[in-house]
Each structure stands twice: as C-alpha cells, then as structure tokens.
Amino acid sequence: MDKFKNTNIISAIGNTPIIKLNSVTKDIESEIYVKLEYMNPGGSVKDRMGVYMCQKAVENGDLKPGGTIVECTSGNTGVGVALFANTYGYKCVFVMADKQSQEKIDNLRAYGAKVIVCPTDVEPDDPRSYYSVAAALAELPNSFVLNQYANKANTLCHYEQTGPEIYEQTNAEFDTFMASVGTGGTISGVGKFLKEKKPSMKVVGVDCKGSILAHYKKTGEMGEAHSYVLEGIGEDFLPENVNFDVIDDFVVVEDEESFQMTRRLLREEGIYAGGSCGSAVVGAIKYAKSLNKPEKILTIMVDSGNRYASKIYNDEWMQSHDYKVENSKDALDEKILNIIGDNGRLV
C-alpha cells in the first residue's frame, strides 16, 4: 500500500479522456474531438487552475496557513479552490453573479464555503459587481484574493499541465484547438503550448453574443456588452489572461443554440455537460463549415451537466426563456401508464 501513501483528492486531477463526436457532427466532413474535463474530481477543467493558483499562492507566501481564500467565480473555479482548501485546511469565501445556477451555489456551500451573490447586470467597476465585492473582501484578516482573471498562474497551469497532457494524448495530430473563452486561461495556456510544438496549429476561441471578446479581437475596440444567459463564457471586460496574440480567431454563438446542443450531446452522445460545452461544439461545427477542406478539431468539455439540471436540462426552464423543447412523450409513455394505472406516477 506504499504507493497510496502520499495520494489525496488533488492527485486525481487530470488525465481526462479524449473522444470523438459521432452523431451531432454527422452533417460535416471535419472530425471533432472533445476532452472530457468534467471527469476531474470536482467536475470541471477549473479543478486544474483552482488548485494550481492556490499552490502558487502558498509558495509565494501570499496564502498563509489556516488563511481564507477569496475568489469571484461562476462556480467551477470555486470547486477547484475548495478541493485544495478542504484538503489542506483553508477557508473559502466565494462571490458569484446572480445568474449562476442554484446547483453551483449549493455545491460550494456543501464544501463549507461562504457564498455571496451579487447582481449580474452592473458594470465591472460597480461596487456591487462580483469582481468589486471580491476585491473588497481582501480586507478580511489573513486572506488572499486569487483573482483568476488576472492571476498568471491560471494560464501557466494550462501551459504546464493541460497543454502537455493533450500533446501526450494526441501528438498534436489535429489541426485546430478550440475552447469557450471566459477568463482566457485555458485557451491561452493550451494554445501557446500547442503552437510551440506545432506552429501550424490554429487556436480559435468561442465567444457568446453579448460578450465583448470576439468583437475586440476583430476590431481592437471594446464594444458594448449586453446580458446573456450562458454561464462561464464571455466577458464584459478584457481579462488579463486572454492572450489575443495566441488566439487566431473567434466564433460567436448564441444562448439557445448552445443549450440545444448541450441537450443533444447528452441525448445523442451520452455526454452530460454544461452550457459552455454546447457552445464549444456549436462553435466547432460553425468553424468546420467555414473551412475549404476537412480538419480535425479538438475542443474542451469544460464542466458537468449536473450543475445545470434545474436549468438547461429542465423543460420548464427552457420554455420560460422561449427556447424550443422537443416533446419527450412517446408511445412508451402510454404503455407504461396502461400498466401502472394509479399505482405510480410517471414524472
């Protein structure tokens, strides 16, 4: 049992599989592969950099023993940070925007974290924004604000860990790396590493309508942000971890097409993923359709669908936003009801 002597939950992060999409891509010639990052122990790619940022903060002396870690998060980074905190004896305070799913809030509270919810539709520098509130919490005694948007350990984690892992799995035998872009750490770190190994590699970001990132890449101007429903993708400011020199281009997607694809991924591919994963696949398909010849494209399945069961996977929620929902009732329903009668309830 000596080989288990120094292991803990942190050692389970990484080495996630890559699979090929087969059904949702049947109308294109290009091949799309996805790396299932939701198979990390905390359920998302953010386990990697959440832990890595904390490790660097300890090494640099910014995070003291028994201290409090403060972070603004859409939910996934918070879980990664909480994995580290619970393993090594730290406390956590997370600040979230009010559009995040209840499951994400409940997850963080289950880890023992304090969670603060702030309004979404305010400017980033508004004192009520979740960025500003997190910064203000730096006043807490023995605390450290990680700030994933500007913390270079975010990008460095993916440059040192995720990028090499992808290269080892694939030998870079694909043409384009794509990822939905929020803080920018994943696409910037992985993209930089892959381009160093294979200069012909293209790196394409997926942004959502309402965000300013794609517009900035195209025009060099900030543009005007407006609200959108997707979580964990897009921004209304320019995060320091978005390296626009690494990103060759952007594809823009919308809320509804992303959510419809998210549901299709589960129904047709067995992939239970979050909304930004649907965005990534929609973006990859749009990009593939713009090409003159077929390519192999790799993208990231960022997080698990279990954080969106009350939203994206809930027909009533979809209908409340005027999103199309296919009728799930079929002949099997009638047969079941005929058998069970009043002895049970089909839900």
CSV table of C-alpha atoms in Angstrom, one decimal, residues 8-18 35-51 76 79-81 83 272-273 300-305:
chain,number,residue,atom,x,y,z
A,8,ASN,CA,-5.2,12.6,-1.9
A,9,ILE,CA,-8.0,14.0,-4.0
A,10,ILE,CA,-5.7,16.5,-5.7
A,11,SER,CA,-3.7,13.7,-7.2
A,12,ALA,CA,-6.9,12.6,-9.1
A,13,ILE,CA,-7.0,15.8,-11.2
A,14,GLY,CA,-6.0,15.4,-14.8
A,15,ASN,CA,-5.5,12.6,-17.4
A,16,THR,CA,-9.1,13.1,-18.7
A,17,PRO,CA,-10.0,11.2,-21.8
A,18,ILE,CA,-10.5,12.5,-25.4
A,35,LYS,CA,-11.6,16.3,-24.0
A,36,LEU,CA,-13.9,15.4,-21.1
A,37,GLU,CA,-12.7,17.8,-18.4
A,38,TYR,CA,-15.9,17.3,-16.4
A,39,MET,CA,-14.3,13.9,-15.4
A,40,ASN,CA,-12.0,15.7,-13.0
A,41,PRO,CA,-12.9,15.1,-9.3
A,42,GLY,CA,-14.5,18.5,-8.9
A,43,GLY,CA,-16.4,18.2,-12.1
A,44,SER,CA,-14.6,20.7,-14.4
A,45,VAL,CA,-11.4,21.9,-16.1
A,46,LYS,CA,-11.2,24.6,-13.3
A,47,ASP,CA,-10.0,22.0,-10.8
A,48,ARG,CA,-6.6,22.3,-12.5
A,49,MET,CA,-6.1,26.0,-12.2
A,50,GLY,CA,-8.0,26.4,-9.0
A,51,VAL,CA,-5.6,24.1,-7.2
A,76,ASN,CA,-16.4,25.9,-11.3
A,79,VAL,CA,-15.0,24.0,-6.5
A,80,GLY,CA,-11.3,23.5,-7.6
A,81,VAL,CA,-10.3,26.0,-4.9
A,83,LEU,CA,-10.8,20.9,-3.1
A,272,TYR,CA,-23.6,15.1,-19.7
A,273,ALA,CA,-22.0,18.5,-19.9
A,300,ILE,CA,-12.9,21.1,-24.3
A,301,MET,CA,-15.9,19.8,-22.4
A,302,VAL,CA,-15.4,22.2,-19.5
A,303,ASP,CA,-17.9,21.1,-16.9
A,304,SER,CA,-20.6,18.6,-15.9
A,305,GLY,CA,-24.2,18.9,-16.7
